[in-house]
Short mmCIF file of C-alpha atoms and ligand atoms in Angstrom, two decimals:
data_model
loop_
_atom_site.label_atom_id
_atom_site.label_comp_id
_atom_site.label_asym_id
_atom_site.label_seq_id
_atom_site.Cartn_x
_atom_site.Cartn_y
_atom_site.Cartn_z
CA MET A 1 -10.65 -13.00 17.18
CA ILE A 2 -13.12 -10.41 15.89
CA ARG A 3 -11.93 -8.52 12.83
CA LEU A 4 -12.62 -4.94 11.76
CA GLY A 5 -13.59 -4.23 8.18
CA VAL A 6 -13.52 -0.53 7.33
CA ASN A 7 -16.07 0.76 4.84
CA ILE A 8 -14.50 3.65 2.90
CA ASP A 9 -17.55 4.64 0.79
CA HIS A 10 -17.69 8.07 2.37
CA VAL A 11 -14.13 8.91 1.37
CA ALA A 12 -15.56 8.61 -2.14
CA THR A 13 -18.55 10.73 -1.10
CA LEU A 14 -16.12 13.59 -0.34
CA ARG A 15 -14.38 13.16 -3.68
CA GLN A 16 -17.64 12.97 -5.65
CA ALA A 17 -18.85 16.21 -4.00
CA ARG A 18 -16.31 18.00 -6.21
CA ARG A 19 -15.49 15.33 -8.80
CA THR A 20 -11.82 15.76 -7.90
CA VAL A 21 -9.24 12.95 -8.05
CA TYR A 22 -8.66 13.25 -4.30
CA PRO A 23 -9.07 11.92 -1.70
CA ARG A 24 -7.76 8.78 -3.38
CA LEU A 25 -9.53 5.62 -2.31
CA THR A 26 -6.39 3.53 -2.60
CA ASP A 27 -4.59 5.91 -0.19
CA ALA A 28 -7.51 5.72 2.24
CA ALA A 29 -7.52 1.92 2.10
CA ALA A 30 -3.75 1.82 2.69
CA LEU A 31 -4.07 4.12 5.73
CA CYS A 32 -6.80 1.92 7.21
CA GLU A 33 -4.64 -1.15 6.68
CA GLN A 34 -1.55 0.52 8.19
CA ALA A 35 -3.70 1.36 11.22
CA GLY A 36 -4.60 -2.32 11.61
CA ALA A 37 -7.90 -2.79 9.75
CA HIS A 38 -8.42 -6.42 8.80
CA GLY A 39 -10.33 -5.66 5.62
CA ILE A 40 -11.70 -2.93 3.37
CA THR A 41 -15.33 -2.70 2.27
CA VAL A 42 -16.87 -0.69 -0.57
CA HIS A 43 -20.40 -0.62 -1.93
CA LEU A 44 -20.71 -0.23 -5.68
CA ARG A 45 -24.23 1.18 -5.83
CA GLU A 46 -26.30 1.13 -9.00
CA ASP A 47 -26.49 4.95 -8.93
CA ARG A 48 -22.68 5.23 -8.41
CA ARG A 49 -23.26 7.96 -5.84
CA HIS A 50 -19.89 7.37 -4.16
CA ILE A 51 -17.79 4.37 -5.25
CA GLN A 52 -17.11 4.24 -9.01
CA ASP A 53 -16.23 1.19 -11.11
CA ALA A 54 -12.64 2.43 -11.47
CA ASP A 55 -12.29 2.50 -7.65
CA VAL A 56 -13.22 -1.14 -7.40
CA TYR A 57 -10.65 -2.17 -10.00
CA ALA A 58 -7.93 0.04 -8.46
CA LEU A 59 -8.63 -1.21 -4.93
CA ARG A 60 -8.48 -4.82 -6.05
CA LYS A 61 -4.84 -4.20 -7.05
CA THR A 62 -3.80 -2.46 -3.84
CA ILE A 63 -5.78 -3.94 -0.93
CA ALA A 64 -3.38 -6.14 1.00
CA THR A 65 -5.91 -7.47 3.51
CA ARG A 66 -9.38 -8.59 2.38
CA MET A 67 -11.63 -6.80 -0.07
CA ASN A 68 -15.35 -6.97 0.60
CA LEU A 69 -17.64 -5.67 -2.13
CA GLU A 70 -21.23 -4.86 -1.17
CA LEU A 71 -23.69 -5.21 -4.01
CA ALA A 72 -27.30 -5.55 -4.99
CA ASN A 73 -28.45 -8.50 -7.04
CA THR A 74 -28.42 -6.88 -10.48
CA PRO A 75 -26.75 -8.45 -13.51
CA GLU A 76 -24.57 -5.41 -14.18
CA ILE A 77 -23.08 -5.27 -10.69
CA ILE A 78 -22.76 -9.06 -10.43
CA ALA A 79 -20.74 -8.98 -13.67
CA VAL A 80 -18.36 -6.39 -12.18
CA ALA A 81 -17.92 -8.56 -9.07
CA LEU A 82 -17.16 -11.65 -11.12
CA GLU A 83 -14.53 -9.73 -13.07
CA VAL A 84 -12.94 -7.95 -10.08
CA LYS A 85 -13.03 -11.05 -7.86
CA PRO A 86 -13.04 -9.45 -4.42
CA ASP A 87 -12.31 -11.82 -1.53
CA GLU A 88 -15.92 -11.47 -0.41
CA VAL A 89 -19.18 -10.01 -1.58
CA CYS A 90 -22.01 -8.94 0.69
CA MET A 91 -25.43 -9.01 -0.95
CA VAL A 92 -27.54 -6.04 0.14
CA PRO A 93 -30.94 -4.65 -0.83
CA GLU A 94 -30.78 -1.34 -2.63
CA ARG A 95 -33.28 1.43 -3.25
CA ARG A 96 -32.16 4.48 -5.20
CA GLU A 97 -33.93 6.96 -2.94
CA GLU A 98 -32.50 5.60 0.32
CA LEU A 99 -29.71 7.47 2.12
CA THR A 100 -28.04 4.22 3.12
CA THR A 101 -28.90 0.50 3.14
CA GLU A 102 -32.09 0.71 5.17
CA GLY A 103 -33.07 -2.85 5.91
CA GLY A 104 -31.82 -6.36 5.48
CA LEU A 105 -32.24 -8.50 2.40
CA ASP A 106 -35.42 -10.59 2.29
CA VAL A 107 -33.61 -13.85 1.55
CA ALA A 108 -36.65 -15.94 2.49
CA ALA A 109 -38.70 -14.27 -0.24
CA GLN A 110 -35.88 -14.20 -2.81
CA ARG A 111 -34.40 -17.66 -2.40
CA ASP A 112 -34.82 -18.56 -6.06
CA ALA A 113 -33.13 -15.36 -7.22
CA LEU A 114 -30.29 -15.49 -4.70
CA ALA A 115 -29.34 -19.18 -4.71
CA PRO A 116 -27.80 -19.01 -8.23
CA VAL A 117 -25.75 -15.94 -7.25
CA VAL A 118 -24.35 -17.77 -4.22
CA ALA A 119 -23.38 -20.68 -6.48
CA GLN A 120 -21.87 -18.37 -9.10
CA MET A 121 -19.73 -16.60 -6.49
CA ARG A 122 -18.68 -19.89 -4.89
CA ASP A 123 -17.60 -21.22 -8.30
CA ALA A 124 -15.58 -18.03 -8.84
CA GLY A 125 -13.83 -18.50 -5.48
CA ILE A 126 -15.59 -15.52 -3.87
CA SER A 127 -17.08 -15.82 -0.39
CA VAL A 128 -20.69 -14.60 -0.06
CA SER A 129 -22.46 -12.97 2.81
CA MET A 130 -26.13 -12.00 3.07
CA PHE A 131 -26.98 -8.75 4.84
CA ILE A 132 -30.08 -9.60 6.89
CA ASN A 133 -32.10 -8.34 9.81
CA PRO A 134 -31.74 -10.47 12.95
CA ASP A 135 -34.69 -12.66 12.05
CA LEU A 136 -34.47 -16.44 12.46
CA ARG A 137 -36.48 -17.07 9.29
CA GLN A 138 -33.92 -15.07 7.29
CA VAL A 139 -31.01 -16.89 8.94
CA GLU A 140 -32.54 -20.24 8.02
CA ALA A 141 -33.15 -19.10 4.43
CA CYS A 142 -29.46 -18.11 4.14
CA ALA A 143 -28.42 -21.60 5.27
CA ALA A 144 -30.90 -23.16 2.83
CA ILE A 145 -29.37 -21.37 -0.18
CA GLY A 146 -25.85 -22.32 0.86
CA ALA A 147 -24.51 -18.88 1.80
CA PRO A 148 -21.41 -19.33 3.97
CA TYR A 149 -21.81 -16.00 5.81
CA ILE A 150 -24.50 -13.69 7.08
CA GLU A 151 -23.99 -10.06 8.04
CA LEU A 152 -26.42 -9.03 10.75
CA HIS A 153 -27.87 -5.54 10.27
CA THR A 154 -27.15 -3.58 13.44
CA GLY A 155 -28.94 -0.43 12.20
CA THR A 156 -32.02 -0.84 14.41
CA TYR A 157 -29.80 -1.56 17.41
CA ALA A 158 -27.80 1.60 16.62
CA ASP A 159 -30.87 3.80 16.13
CA THR A 160 -32.70 2.80 19.30
CA ALA A 161 -32.00 3.24 23.02
CA ASP A 162 -32.65 1.73 26.43
CA ALA A 163 -35.04 -1.24 26.61
CA GLU A 164 -35.72 -1.22 22.88
CA GLN A 165 -32.00 -1.34 22.13
CA ALA A 166 -31.50 -4.14 24.67
CA ARG A 167 -34.29 -6.14 22.98
CA GLU A 168 -32.69 -5.61 19.56
CA LEU A 169 -29.34 -6.79 20.94
CA GLU A 170 -31.09 -9.95 22.19
CA ARG A 171 -32.48 -10.48 18.68
CA LEU A 172 -28.96 -10.10 17.24
CA ILE A 173 -27.61 -12.61 19.76
CA ALA A 174 -30.38 -15.13 19.00
CA ALA A 175 -29.87 -14.76 15.24
CA ALA A 176 -26.11 -15.27 15.60
CA ARG A 177 -26.67 -18.39 17.77
CA ARG A 178 -29.02 -19.90 15.20
CA ALA A 179 -26.59 -19.07 12.40
CA ARG A 180 -23.72 -20.76 14.21
CA GLU A 181 -25.90 -23.85 14.85
CA LEU A 182 -26.55 -24.00 11.09
CA GLY A 183 -22.82 -23.72 10.34
CA LEU A 184 -22.96 -20.13 9.08
CA ARG A 185 -20.30 -17.56 9.86
CA VAL A 186 -21.47 -14.26 11.27
CA ASN A 187 -20.49 -10.68 10.48
CA ALA A 188 -22.35 -7.58 11.64
CA GLY A 189 -22.48 -3.90 10.89
CA HIS A 190 -24.32 -0.66 10.19
CA GLY A 191 -24.58 2.41 12.37
CA LEU A 192 -21.87 1.29 14.79
CA ASN A 193 -19.80 3.97 16.50
CA LEU A 194 -17.45 4.44 19.45
CA ASP A 195 -20.40 4.71 21.87
CA ASN A 196 -22.51 1.74 20.82
CA VAL A 197 -19.96 -0.76 19.51
CA LYS A 198 -18.78 -2.35 22.76
CA ALA A 199 -22.13 -3.91 23.64
CA VAL A 200 -22.22 -5.59 20.22
CA LEU A 201 -19.31 -7.76 21.32
CA ALA A 202 -21.94 -9.79 23.24
CA ILE A 203 -23.05 -11.29 19.90
CA PRO A 204 -21.58 -14.81 19.97
CA GLY A 205 -19.22 -16.11 17.31
CA LEU A 206 -18.71 -12.80 15.54
CA ASP A 207 -16.26 -12.88 12.69
CA THR A 208 -16.06 -9.31 11.28
CA LEU A 209 -17.62 -5.97 12.21
CA ASN A 210 -17.98 -3.71 9.17
CA ILE A 211 -17.91 -0.04 10.17
CA GLY A 212 -17.79 2.99 7.90
CA HIS A 213 -19.61 6.26 8.45
CA SER A 214 -18.62 6.85 12.08
CA ILE A 215 -14.95 6.12 11.37
CA ILE A 216 -14.84 8.60 8.47
CA CYS A 217 -16.66 11.20 10.64
CA HIS A 218 -14.22 10.64 13.50
CA ALA A 219 -11.33 11.03 11.05
CA VAL A 220 -12.51 14.58 10.28
CA PHE A 221 -12.04 15.60 13.91
CA ALA A 222 -8.92 13.51 14.45
CA GLY A 223 -7.33 15.13 11.38
CA LEU A 224 -8.83 18.62 10.92
CA GLY A 225 -6.36 20.38 13.21
CA GLN A 226 -3.41 18.84 11.36
CA ALA A 227 -4.93 19.81 8.02
CA VAL A 228 -5.13 23.46 9.13
CA ARG A 229 -1.53 23.34 10.40
CA ASP A 230 -0.37 21.87 7.09
CA MET A 231 -2.11 24.65 5.13
CA LEU A 232 -0.61 27.35 7.38
CA ASP A 233 2.80 25.77 6.82
CA ALA A 234 2.28 25.66 3.06
CA LEU A 235 1.38 29.35 3.12
CA GLN A 236 4.22 30.08 5.55
CA LEU A 237 1.73 31.94 7.72
CA LYS A 238 1.81 32.44 11.44
CA THR A 239 -1.16 31.02 13.35
CA GLU A 240 -3.78 33.21 15.04
CA ASN A 241 -1.90 32.77 18.33
CA GLY A 242 1.38 33.88 16.75
CA LYS A 243 3.10 30.48 16.64
CA ARG A 244 4.38 28.62 13.61
N1 PXP B 1 -22.53 -3.32 6.35
C1 PXP B 1 -23.32 -3.10 5.27
C2 PXP B 1 -23.88 -4.28 4.55
C3 PXP B 1 -23.57 -1.80 4.81
O1 PXP B 1 -24.38 -1.61 3.73
C4 PXP B 1 -22.95 -0.72 5.47
C5 PXP B 1 -23.14 0.68 4.94
O2 PXP B 1 -22.66 0.76 3.64
C6 PXP B 1 -22.14 -0.99 6.58
C7 PXP B 1 -21.96 -2.30 7.02
C8 PXP B 1 -21.44 0.09 7.33
O3 PXP B 1 -22.40 0.93 7.93
P1 PXP B 1 -21.93 2.31 8.55
O4 PXP B 1 -21.41 3.15 7.43
O5 PXP B 1 -23.19 2.85 9.15
O6 PXP B 1 -20.87 2.01 9.57
#
């Protein structure tokens, strides 16, 4: 069975826009879980642009499913992970000026730096996944450093169309096949939405799809009408069409 991990970073983006205490991340995580999400993902970025350290500690206490913490390989963030002990971490590359995680981790080039982190997490009882582009060399490097999971970056698939998108899906399928042959478990995510997600189910042996931005965007439209009705009720106002 494929599982859905919901990334709630952009609930924090809304909160940080005003530095308010709402929307509360723990409430958002609980709503996702009540709706059936199999896990909750957050990315504690070095620049703390959305998720804050306090969120990670609070979520650890309330998440009833699985907590997946995305992080870059920096000593400060690794120390937080080892203290919080999420169920899983996903190692990602990070550049301060990027809008979102732009490419996969170059595990092949960073084997010596990443292998000790994999061992450290394993010893702490935390599962580790490597966020990589669908590139066989990267898959093999992940197996070589003993990572139990990879997360295939679906961003290029999501950002392309037609023949180019079909070719990228083939690359994702080939990378997943190689990973399974090497005994790795396979997650995928980035840029997935209601229009492009179904085709991704062709990737063999998928464990979890991690989806964030499109779900939070969809929630605005699924919930905006109710939010206006609630405010009208609070103000005891009649609506524009005269109804209450
Ligand atoms: N997986 C990883 C490793 C990510 O960095 C992100 C974005 O934080 C996602 C999945 C989710 O991507 P999106 O927000 O585009 O659904």
